[in-house]
Short mmCIF file of N, CA, C and O in Angstrom, two decimals:
data_model
loop_
_atom_site.label_atom_id
_atom_site.label_comp_id
_atom_site.label_asym_id
_atom_site.label_seq_id
_atom_site.Cartn_x
_atom_site.Cartn_y
_atom_site.Cartn_z
N UNK H 1 -0.98 -22.53 -83.31
CA UNK H 1 0.31 -22.39 -82.64
C UNK H 1 0.08 -21.77 -81.26
O UNK H 1 -0.62 -20.79 -81.11
N UNK H 2 0.70 -22.37 -80.27
CA UNK H 2 0.55 -21.89 -78.90
C UNK H 2 1.32 -20.59 -78.71
O UNK H 2 2.39 -20.40 -79.27
N UNK H 3 0.78 -19.73 -77.88
CA UNK H 3 1.48 -18.51 -77.53
C UNK H 3 2.51 -18.82 -76.46
O UNK H 3 2.41 -19.81 -75.73
N UNK H 4 3.51 -17.95 -76.36
CA UNK H 4 4.58 -18.13 -75.40
C UNK H 4 4.04 -18.30 -73.98
O UNK H 4 4.49 -19.15 -73.23
N UNK H 5 3.02 -17.53 -73.61
CA UNK H 5 2.45 -17.60 -72.27
C UNK H 5 1.90 -19.00 -71.99
O UNK H 5 2.10 -19.54 -70.90
N UNK H 6 1.23 -19.61 -72.96
CA UNK H 6 0.69 -20.96 -72.78
C UNK H 6 1.82 -21.96 -72.57
O UNK H 6 1.75 -22.81 -71.69
N UNK H 7 2.86 -21.87 -73.38
CA UNK H 7 3.99 -22.80 -73.26
C UNK H 7 4.65 -22.64 -71.90
O UNK H 7 4.98 -23.61 -71.23
N UNK H 8 4.85 -21.39 -71.47
CA UNK H 8 5.50 -21.11 -70.20
C UNK H 8 4.76 -21.75 -69.04
O UNK H 8 5.33 -22.38 -68.18
N UNK H 9 3.44 -21.64 -69.00
CA UNK H 9 2.66 -22.12 -67.86
C UNK H 9 2.29 -23.59 -67.94
O UNK H 9 2.03 -24.22 -66.94
N UNK H 10 2.24 -24.18 -69.16
CA UNK H 10 1.81 -25.57 -69.30
C UNK H 10 2.95 -26.58 -69.23
O UNK H 10 2.70 -27.76 -69.08
N UNK H 11 4.17 -26.16 -69.36
CA UNK H 11 5.28 -27.10 -69.42
C UNK H 11 5.56 -27.71 -68.04
O UNK H 11 5.14 -27.20 -67.02
N UNK H 12 6.31 -28.80 -68.04
CA UNK H 12 6.59 -29.50 -66.78
C UNK H 12 8.03 -29.28 -66.31
O UNK H 12 8.33 -29.53 -65.16
N UNK H 13 8.91 -28.83 -67.18
CA UNK H 13 10.28 -28.56 -66.77
C UNK H 13 10.33 -27.20 -66.08
O UNK H 13 9.58 -26.29 -66.42
N UNK H 14 11.22 -27.08 -65.09
CA UNK H 14 11.31 -25.81 -64.36
C UNK H 14 12.63 -25.11 -64.65
O UNK H 14 13.62 -25.74 -65.06
N UNK H 15 12.65 -23.84 -64.40
CA UNK H 15 13.84 -23.02 -64.63
C UNK H 15 15.01 -23.47 -63.76
O UNK H 15 16.16 -23.39 -64.17
N UNK H 16 14.72 -23.98 -62.57
CA UNK H 16 15.76 -24.42 -61.64
C UNK H 16 16.68 -25.50 -62.19
O UNK H 16 17.80 -25.65 -61.72
N UNK H 17 16.23 -26.23 -63.21
CA UNK H 17 17.08 -27.25 -63.83
C UNK H 17 18.20 -26.63 -64.65
O UNK H 17 19.17 -27.31 -64.99
N UNK H 18 18.09 -25.35 -64.99
CA UNK H 18 19.02 -24.71 -65.92
C UNK H 18 19.80 -23.54 -65.33
O UNK H 18 20.64 -22.97 -66.01
N UNK H 19 19.51 -23.18 -64.08
CA UNK H 19 20.17 -22.02 -63.48
C UNK H 19 20.64 -22.33 -62.06
O UNK H 19 20.19 -23.30 -61.46
N UNK H 20 21.52 -21.49 -61.55
CA UNK H 20 21.83 -21.51 -60.13
C UNK H 20 21.42 -20.16 -59.56
O UNK H 20 21.50 -19.13 -60.25
N UNK H 21 20.96 -20.16 -58.32
CA UNK H 21 20.45 -18.95 -57.67
C UNK H 21 21.18 -18.79 -56.34
O UNK H 21 21.12 -19.69 -55.50
N UNK H 22 21.87 -17.65 -56.17
CA UNK H 22 22.63 -17.41 -54.94
C UNK H 22 22.47 -15.95 -54.51
O UNK H 22 22.35 -15.06 -55.35
N UNK H 23 22.53 -15.74 -53.22
CA UNK H 23 22.60 -14.37 -52.70
C UNK H 23 24.04 -13.88 -52.77
O UNK H 23 24.98 -14.68 -52.69
N UNK H 24 24.20 -12.58 -52.91
CA UNK H 24 25.52 -11.95 -52.91
C UNK H 24 26.46 -12.60 -53.93
O UNK H 24 27.58 -12.97 -53.61
N UNK H 25 26.01 -12.71 -55.17
CA UNK H 25 26.80 -13.32 -56.24
C UNK H 25 27.13 -12.28 -57.32
O UNK H 25 26.37 -12.09 -58.26
N UNK H 26 28.28 -11.61 -57.19
CA UNK H 26 28.61 -10.55 -58.14
C UNK H 26 28.91 -11.06 -59.56
O UNK H 26 28.93 -10.28 -60.50
N UNK H 27 29.12 -12.37 -59.72
CA UNK H 27 29.44 -12.92 -61.04
C UNK H 27 28.21 -13.47 -61.77
O UNK H 27 28.33 -14.05 -62.84
N UNK H 28 27.03 -13.29 -61.20
CA UNK H 28 25.80 -13.81 -61.82
C UNK H 28 25.52 -13.08 -63.14
O UNK H 28 26.04 -11.99 -63.40
N UNK H 29 24.68 -13.70 -63.97
CA UNK H 29 24.28 -13.08 -65.23
C UNK H 29 23.27 -11.97 -65.03
O UNK H 29 23.24 -11.00 -65.78
N UNK H 30 22.41 -12.12 -64.00
CA UNK H 30 21.38 -11.12 -63.70
C UNK H 30 20.95 -11.30 -62.26
O UNK H 30 21.31 -12.27 -61.61
N UNK H 31 20.16 -10.32 -61.77
CA UNK H 31 19.73 -10.34 -60.38
C UNK H 31 18.24 -10.10 -60.28
O UNK H 31 17.68 -9.30 -61.03
N UNK H 32 17.60 -10.80 -59.34
CA UNK H 32 16.16 -10.69 -59.11
C UNK H 32 15.95 -10.10 -57.72
O UNK H 32 16.54 -10.58 -56.74
N UNK H 33 15.12 -9.07 -57.65
CA UNK H 33 14.84 -8.39 -56.38
C UNK H 33 14.15 -9.36 -55.43
O UNK H 33 13.10 -9.90 -55.74
N UNK H 34 14.77 -9.57 -54.28
CA UNK H 34 14.29 -10.55 -53.31
C UNK H 34 13.23 -10.00 -52.38
O UNK H 34 12.35 -10.72 -51.93
N UNK H 35 13.31 -8.72 -52.06
CA UNK H 35 12.32 -8.13 -51.17
C UNK H 35 11.99 -6.71 -51.61
O UNK H 35 12.80 -6.05 -52.26
N UNK H 36 10.78 -6.29 -51.27
CA UNK H 36 10.32 -4.95 -51.64
C UNK H 36 8.81 -4.91 -51.59
O UNK H 36 8.17 -5.72 -50.92
N UNK H 37 8.24 -4.01 -52.34
CA UNK H 37 6.77 -3.92 -52.40
C UNK H 37 6.25 -5.01 -53.33
O UNK H 37 7.02 -5.66 -54.05
N UNK H 38 4.96 -5.20 -53.35
CA UNK H 38 4.38 -6.21 -54.25
C UNK H 38 4.64 -5.86 -55.71
O UNK H 38 4.65 -6.73 -56.56
N UNK H 39 4.89 -4.59 -56.01
CA UNK H 39 5.17 -4.17 -57.38
C UNK H 39 6.64 -4.38 -57.77
O UNK H 39 6.95 -4.59 -58.92
N UNK H 40 7.56 -4.30 -56.80
CA UNK H 40 8.99 -4.40 -57.13
C UNK H 40 9.58 -5.78 -56.90
O UNK H 40 10.57 -6.13 -57.54
N UNK H 41 9.02 -6.56 -55.99
CA UNK H 41 9.60 -7.87 -55.70
C UNK H 41 9.56 -8.74 -56.95
O UNK H 41 8.57 -8.77 -57.67
N UNK H 42 10.68 -9.38 -57.24
CA UNK H 42 10.77 -10.22 -58.43
C UNK H 42 11.21 -9.49 -59.68
O UNK H 42 11.40 -10.11 -60.73
N UNK H 43 11.43 -8.17 -59.58
CA UNK H 43 11.90 -7.44 -60.76
C UNK H 43 13.33 -7.85 -61.08
O UNK H 43 14.08 -8.29 -60.20
N UNK H 44 13.71 -7.72 -62.34
CA UNK H 44 15.00 -8.19 -62.82
C UNK H 44 15.89 -7.00 -63.14
O UNK H 44 15.44 -5.99 -63.68
N UNK H 45 17.17 -7.13 -62.81
CA UNK H 45 18.13 -6.08 -63.10
C UNK H 45 19.45 -6.70 -63.54
O UNK H 45 19.71 -7.87 -63.29
N UNK H 46 20.27 -5.88 -64.20
CA UNK H 46 21.61 -6.31 -64.58
C UNK H 46 22.67 -5.68 -63.69
O UNK H 46 23.85 -5.79 -63.94
N UNK H 47 22.22 -5.01 -62.63
CA UNK H 47 23.13 -4.37 -61.68
C UNK H 47 23.21 -5.20 -60.40
O UNK H 47 22.18 -5.51 -59.81
N UNK H 48 24.41 -5.50 -59.99
CA UNK H 48 24.63 -6.31 -58.78
C UNK H 48 24.15 -5.60 -57.52
O UNK H 48 24.33 -4.40 -57.35
N UNK H 49 23.51 -6.35 -56.66
CA UNK H 49 23.17 -5.93 -55.31
C UNK H 49 23.32 -7.16 -54.42
O UNK H 49 22.80 -8.23 -54.76
N UNK H 50 24.00 -7.03 -53.29
CA UNK H 50 24.17 -8.20 -52.41
C UNK H 50 22.85 -8.68 -51.81
O UNK H 50 22.77 -9.78 -51.28
N UNK H 51 21.80 -7.88 -51.93
CA UNK H 51 20.50 -8.23 -51.36
C UNK H 51 19.57 -8.89 -52.36
O UNK H 51 18.48 -9.31 -51.99
N UNK H 52 19.99 -8.98 -53.63
CA UNK H 52 19.17 -9.61 -54.67
C UNK H 52 19.67 -11.03 -54.91
O UNK H 52 20.82 -11.36 -54.63
N UNK H 53 18.78 -11.86 -55.45
CA UNK H 53 19.20 -13.20 -55.88
C UNK H 53 20.00 -13.07 -57.16
O UNK H 53 19.53 -12.51 -58.15
N UNK H 54 21.22 -13.61 -57.16
CA UNK H 54 22.02 -13.69 -58.38
C UNK H 54 21.63 -14.94 -59.14
O UNK H 54 21.59 -16.04 -58.59
N UNK H 55 21.31 -14.79 -60.42
CA UNK H 55 20.88 -15.91 -61.25
C UNK H 55 21.94 -16.14 -62.33
O UNK H 55 22.26 -15.24 -63.10
N UNK H 56 22.47 -17.35 -62.37
CA UNK H 56 23.50 -17.72 -63.34
C UNK H 56 23.01 -18.90 -64.17
O UNK H 56 22.52 -19.89 -63.62
N UNK H 57 23.14 -18.77 -65.47
CA UNK H 57 22.77 -19.86 -66.38
C UNK H 57 23.88 -20.90 -66.34
O UNK H 57 25.06 -20.58 -66.49
N UNK H 58 23.51 -22.15 -66.13
CA UNK H 58 24.51 -23.23 -66.04
C UNK H 58 25.14 -23.54 -67.39
O UNK H 58 26.34 -23.78 -67.47
N UNK H 59 24.34 -23.60 -68.44
CA UNK H 59 24.85 -23.93 -69.78
C UNK H 59 24.33 -22.88 -70.76
O UNK H 59 23.18 -22.93 -71.16
N UNK H 60 25.20 -21.96 -71.14
CA UNK H 60 24.78 -20.88 -72.04
C UNK H 60 24.54 -21.36 -73.46
O UNK H 60 24.01 -20.61 -74.28
N UNK H 61 24.89 -22.60 -73.78
CA UNK H 61 24.54 -23.17 -75.09
C UNK H 61 23.08 -23.61 -75.12
O UNK H 61 22.50 -23.78 -76.18
N UNK H 62 22.51 -23.82 -73.95
CA UNK H 62 21.11 -24.24 -73.83
C UNK H 62 20.18 -23.06 -73.58
O UNK H 62 19.08 -23.01 -74.12
N UNK H 63 20.61 -22.13 -72.75
CA UNK H 63 19.78 -20.98 -72.38
C UNK H 63 20.63 -19.72 -72.42
O UNK H 63 21.62 -19.60 -71.71
N UNK H 64 20.25 -18.79 -73.27
CA UNK H 64 20.95 -17.52 -73.41
C UNK H 64 20.60 -16.61 -72.23
O UNK H 64 19.41 -16.38 -71.96
N UNK H 65 21.59 -16.10 -71.49
CA UNK H 65 21.31 -15.23 -70.35
C UNK H 65 20.47 -13.99 -70.73
O UNK H 65 19.64 -13.54 -69.93
N UNK H 66 20.66 -13.46 -71.92
CA UNK H 66 19.87 -12.31 -72.36
C UNK H 66 18.40 -12.70 -72.54
O UNK H 66 17.50 -11.97 -72.16
N UNK H 67 18.17 -13.90 -73.09
CA UNK H 67 16.79 -14.40 -73.24
C UNK H 67 16.17 -14.59 -71.85
O UNK H 67 15.02 -14.23 -71.62
N UNK H 68 16.94 -15.14 -70.92
CA UNK H 68 16.45 -15.35 -69.56
C UNK H 68 16.07 -14.02 -68.92
O UNK H 68 15.05 -13.93 -68.24
N UNK H 69 16.87 -13.00 -69.15
CA UNK H 69 16.57 -11.66 -68.62
C UNK H 69 15.19 -11.20 -69.09
O UNK H 69 14.36 -10.78 -68.28
N UNK H 70 14.94 -11.31 -70.38
CA UNK H 70 13.64 -10.87 -70.91
C UNK H 70 12.50 -11.78 -70.46
O UNK H 70 11.40 -11.32 -70.21
N UNK H 71 12.79 -13.07 -70.34
CA UNK H 71 11.77 -14.00 -69.86
C UNK H 71 11.37 -13.65 -68.42
O UNK H 71 10.18 -13.62 -68.10
N UNK H 72 12.34 -13.37 -67.57
CA UNK H 72 12.04 -13.02 -66.18
C UNK H 72 11.36 -11.66 -66.07
O UNK H 72 10.57 -11.44 -65.15
N UNK H 73 11.65 -10.76 -66.99
CA UNK H 73 10.90 -9.50 -67.02
C UNK H 73 9.43 -9.79 -67.33
O UNK H 73 8.53 -9.19 -66.72
N UNK H 74 9.18 -10.69 -68.27
CA UNK H 74 7.80 -11.07 -68.60
C UNK H 74 7.12 -11.71 -67.39
O UNK H 74 5.98 -11.39 -67.06
N UNK H 75 7.82 -12.60 -66.71
CA UNK H 75 7.26 -13.27 -65.53
C UNK H 75 6.90 -12.24 -64.47
O UNK H 75 5.81 -12.29 -63.89
N UNK H 76 7.78 -11.30 -64.22
CA UNK H 76 7.50 -10.25 -63.24
C UNK H 76 6.30 -9.41 -63.68
O UNK H 76 5.41 -9.12 -62.89
N UNK H 77 6.27 -9.03 -64.94
CA UNK H 77 5.17 -8.21 -65.46
C UNK H 77 3.83 -8.91 -65.44
O UNK H 77 2.78 -8.27 -65.37
N UNK H 78 3.84 -10.24 -65.46
CA UNK H 78 2.59 -11.00 -65.42
C UNK H 78 2.09 -11.21 -63.98
O UNK H 78 1.11 -11.90 -63.77
N UNK H 79 2.80 -10.61 -63.02
CA UNK H 79 2.43 -10.64 -61.60
C UNK H 79 2.51 -12.05 -61.00
O UNK H 79 1.78 -12.40 -60.08
N UNK H 80 3.43 -12.85 -61.52
CA UNK H 80 3.65 -14.21 -61.05
C UNK H 80 3.95 -14.26 -59.55
O UNK H 80 3.49 -15.16 -58.84
N UNK H 81 4.71 -13.31 -59.05
CA UNK H 81 5.16 -13.35 -57.66
C UNK H 81 4.14 -12.80 -56.66
O UNK H 81 4.30 -13.00 -55.46
N UNK H 82 3.12 -12.10 -57.11
CA UNK H 82 2.20 -11.44 -56.19
C UNK H 82 1.56 -12.40 -55.18
O UNK H 82 1.46 -12.07 -54.01
N UNK H 83 1.13 -13.56 -55.61
CA UNK H 83 0.50 -14.50 -54.68
C UNK H 83 1.52 -15.37 -53.95
O UNK H 83 1.16 -16.05 -52.99
N UNK H 84 2.77 -15.37 -54.39
CA UNK H 84 3.79 -16.20 -53.77
C UNK H 84 4.55 -15.46 -52.67
O UNK H 84 5.07 -16.09 -51.75
N UNK H 85 4.64 -14.15 -52.78
CA UNK H 85 5.43 -13.35 -51.84
C UNK H 85 4.84 -13.39 -50.43
O UNK H 85 3.63 -13.40 -50.26
N UNK H 86 5.72 -13.42 -49.45
CA UNK H 86 5.33 -13.43 -48.04
C UNK H 86 5.71 -12.11 -47.40
O UNK H 86 6.72 -11.52 -47.76
N UNK H 87 4.93 -11.67 -46.44
CA UNK H 87 5.26 -10.48 -45.68
C UNK H 87 4.07 -9.57 -45.53
O UNK H 87 2.93 -9.94 -45.81
N UNK H 88 4.36 -8.35 -45.10
CA UNK H 88 3.30 -7.36 -44.91
C UNK H 88 3.00 -6.68 -46.24
O UNK H 88 3.66 -6.91 -47.24
N UNK H 89 2.02 -5.82 -46.23
CA UNK H 89 1.61 -5.11 -47.44
C UNK H 89 2.75 -4.31 -48.06
O UNK H 89 2.91 -4.28 -49.27
N UNK H 90 3.56 -3.66 -47.23
CA UNK H 90 4.60 -2.77 -47.74
C UNK H 90 5.96 -3.43 -47.94
O UNK H 90 6.82 -2.87 -48.60
N UNK H 91 6.18 -4.60 -47.36
CA UNK H 91 7.46 -5.29 -47.51
C UNK H 91 7.22 -6.79 -47.62
O UNK H 91 6.84 -7.44 -46.65
N UNK H 92 7.42 -7.31 -48.82
CA UNK H 92 7.23 -8.74 -49.07
C UNK H 92 8.54 -9.35 -49.57
O UNK H 92 9.44 -8.63 -50.02
N UNK H 93 8.63 -10.66 -49.50
CA UNK H 93 9.84 -11.39 -49.88
C UNK H 93 9.46 -12.57 -50.76
O UNK H 93 8.40 -13.16 -50.58
N UNK H 94 10.36 -12.91 -51.67
CA UNK H 94 10.20 -14.16 -52.41
C UNK H 94 11.36 -15.07 -52.02
O UNK H 94 12.38 -14.60 -51.52
N UNK H 95 11.16 -16.35 -52.26
CA UNK H 95 12.18 -17.35 -51.96
C UNK H 95 12.86 -17.79 -53.25
O UNK H 95 12.31 -17.66 -54.33
N UNK H 96 14.01 -18.34 -53.09
CA UNK H 96 14.78 -18.88 -54.22
C UNK H 96 13.93 -19.89 -55.01
O UNK H 96 13.96 -19.92 -56.24
N UNK H 97 13.13 -20.68 -54.29
CA UNK H 97 12.29 -21.70 -54.94
C UNK H 97 11.25 -21.08 -55.86
O UNK H 97 10.83 -21.71 -56.83
N UNK H 98 10.80 -19.87 -55.56
CA UNK H 98 9.81 -19.22 -56.42
C UNK H 98 10.37 -18.96 -57.81
O UNK H 98 9.64 -19.04 -58.79
N UNK H 99 11.66 -18.67 -57.89
CA UNK H 99 12.31 -18.49 -59.20
C UNK H 99 12.59 -19.85 -59.82
O UNK H 99 12.28 -20.09 -60.99
N UNK H 100 13.15 -20.75 -59.04
CA UNK H 100 13.52 -22.07 -59.55
C UNK H 100 12.34 -22.87 -60.06
O UNK H 100 12.46 -23.66 -61.01
N UNK H 101 11.15 -22.67 -59.49
CA UNK H 101 9.98 -23.45 -59.87
C UNK H 101 9.18 -22.85 -61.03
O UNK H 101 8.10 -23.35 -61.34
N UNK H 102 9.70 -21.81 -61.67
CA UNK H 102 9.02 -21.25 -62.83
C UNK H 102 9.02 -22.31 -63.94
O UNK H 102 10.09 -22.80 -64.32
N UNK H 103 7.85 -22.68 -64.45
CA UNK H 103 7.80 -23.68 -65.51
C UNK H 103 8.31 -23.12 -66.82
O UNK H 103 8.06 -21.96 -67.15
N UNK H 104 9.06 -23.93 -67.56
CA UNK H 104 9.57 -23.51 -68.87
C UNK H 104 9.38 -24.66 -69.86
O UNK H 104 9.22 -25.81 -69.48
N UNK H 105 9.44 -24.33 -71.13
CA UNK H 105 9.38 -25.36 -72.17
C UNK H 105 10.67 -26.16 -72.19
O UNK H 105 11.66 -25.80 -71.58
N UNK H 106 10.68 -27.24 -72.91
CA UNK H 106 11.86 -28.10 -73.02
C UNK H 106 12.97 -27.33 -73.72
O UNK H 106 12.80 -26.82 -74.82
N UNK H 107 14.11 -27.20 -73.07
CA UNK H 107 15.28 -26.53 -73.66
C UNK H 107 16.22 -27.58 -74.24
O UNK H 107 16.50 -28.57 -73.61
N UNK H 108 16.67 -27.31 -75.46
CA UNK H 108 17.61 -28.26 -76.10
C UNK H 108 18.72 -27.53 -76.78
O UNK H 108 18.60 -26.48 -77.25
#
Protein backbone atom coordinates (compact mmCIF):
# COMPACT_ATOMS: atom_id res chain seq x y z
CA UNK A 1 0.00 0.00 0.00
CA UNK A 2 1.36 3.40 -0.98
CA UNK A 3 1.94 6.00 1.67
CA UNK A 4 0.10 9.31 1.50
CA UNK A 5 3.33 11.13 0.54
CA UNK A 6 3.81 8.87 -2.51
CA UNK A 7 0.22 9.39 -3.67
CA UNK A 8 0.50 13.16 -3.17
CA UNK A 9 3.65 13.53 -5.29
CA UNK A 10 2.95 10.87 -7.97
CA UNK A 11 -0.57 11.87 -8.98
CA UNK A 12 -1.35 13.93 -12.07
CA UNK A 13 -4.37 15.90 -10.85
CA UNK A 14 -3.64 19.23 -9.17
CA UNK A 15 -5.25 21.01 -6.25
CA UNK A 16 -6.18 23.95 -8.51
CA UNK A 17 -8.93 21.84 -10.11
CA UNK A 18 -10.78 21.75 -6.78
CA UNK A 19 -10.17 25.14 -5.15
CA UNK A 20 -10.22 28.86 -5.83
CA UNK A 21 -7.39 31.07 -4.58
CA UNK A 22 -7.87 34.82 -4.02
CA UNK A 23 -6.19 37.62 -2.12
CA UNK A 24 -8.22 39.51 0.47
CA UNK A 25 -10.99 36.88 0.65
CA UNK A 26 -12.60 36.96 4.11
CA UNK A 27 -15.06 34.18 3.15
CA UNK A 28 -12.37 31.60 2.29
CA UNK A 29 -12.14 28.29 4.13
CA UNK A 30 -8.47 28.86 5.03
CA UNK A 31 -5.54 31.14 4.27
CA UNK A 32 -1.98 30.47 3.10
CA UNK A 33 0.84 32.86 4.00
CA UNK A 34 1.94 34.52 0.78
CA UNK A 35 5.14 36.17 1.95
CA UNK A 36 7.56 35.85 4.84
CA UNK A 37 10.68 33.92 5.72
CA UNK A 38 11.50 30.58 4.11
CA UNK A 39 10.13 28.95 7.28
CA UNK A 40 6.78 30.82 7.36
CA UNK A 41 5.88 31.23 3.69
CA UNK A 42 3.18 28.74 2.72
CA UNK A 43 2.02 28.16 6.29
CA UNK A 44 -1.71 27.61 6.72
CA UNK A 45 -4.05 29.44 9.08
CA UNK A 46 -7.75 29.71 9.79
CA UNK A 47 -7.48 33.42 10.59
CA UNK A 48 -8.21 35.93 7.84
CA UNK A 49 -5.49 38.29 6.68
CA UNK A 50 -5.85 40.47 3.57
CA UNK A 51 -2.21 39.68 2.76
CA UNK A 52 -2.66 35.88 2.66
CA UNK A 53 -4.09 33.78 -0.15
CA UNK A 54 -7.67 32.81 0.66
CA UNK A 55 -8.34 29.20 -0.36
CA UNK A 56 -11.93 28.09 -0.93
CA UNK A 57 -13.01 24.55 -1.77
CA UNK A 58 -15.30 24.59 -4.81
CA UNK A 59 -17.22 21.40 -3.96
CA UNK A 60 -17.23 20.42 -0.29
CA UNK A 61 -18.78 17.05 -1.22
CA UNK A 62 -15.54 16.22 -3.04
CA UNK A 63 -12.95 17.84 -0.76
CA UNK A 64 -13.48 18.57 2.93
CA UNK A 65 -12.02 22.00 3.87
CA UNK A 66 -10.76 20.56 7.17
CA UNK A 67 -8.91 17.79 5.29
CA UNK A 68 -7.45 20.42 2.95
CA UNK A 69 -6.23 22.40 5.97
CA UNK A 70 -4.31 19.40 7.29
CA UNK A 71 -3.07 18.47 3.84
CA UNK A 72 -1.64 21.97 3.31
CA UNK A 73 -0.03 21.83 6.75
CA UNK A 74 1.70 18.63 5.62
CA UNK A 75 2.77 20.27 2.35
CA UNK A 76 4.23 23.23 4.25
CA UNK A 77 5.98 20.95 6.74
CA UNK A 78 7.55 18.96 3.91
CA UNK A 79 9.25 22.19 2.73
CA UNK A 80 7.44 22.10 -0.63
CA UNK A 81 7.63 25.89 -1.01
CA UNK A 82 11.32 26.36 -0.14
CA UNK A 83 12.60 25.92 -3.70
CA UNK A 84 9.59 27.65 -5.28
CA UNK A 85 9.62 30.88 -3.26
CA UNK A 86 11.14 33.99 -4.83
CA UNK A 87 12.88 36.84 -3.05
CA UNK A 88 15.72 37.56 -0.70
CA UNK A 89 16.84 35.37 2.17
CA UNK A 90 14.69 37.19 4.74
CA UNK A 91 11.59 37.91 2.63
CA UNK A 92 10.29 35.44 0.06
CA UNK A 93 6.98 35.12 -1.78
CA UNK A 94 4.96 32.31 -3.29
CA UNK A 95 2.55 32.61 -6.19
CA UNK A 96 -1.02 31.42 -6.44
CA UNK A 97 0.17 28.83 -8.99
CA UNK A 98 2.45 27.23 -6.39
CA UNK A 99 -0.63 26.25 -4.39
CA UNK A 100 -2.78 25.40 -7.40
CA UNK A 101 -0.13 23.11 -8.90
CA UNK A 102 0.17 20.87 -5.83
CA UNK A 103 -0.41 17.33 -7.12
CA UNK A 104 -3.23 15.37 -5.48
CA UNK A 105 -4.80 11.95 -5.90
CA UNK A 106 -8.04 11.53 -7.82
CA UNK A 107 -10.91 13.02 -5.79
CA UNK A 108 -14.36 11.50 -6.18
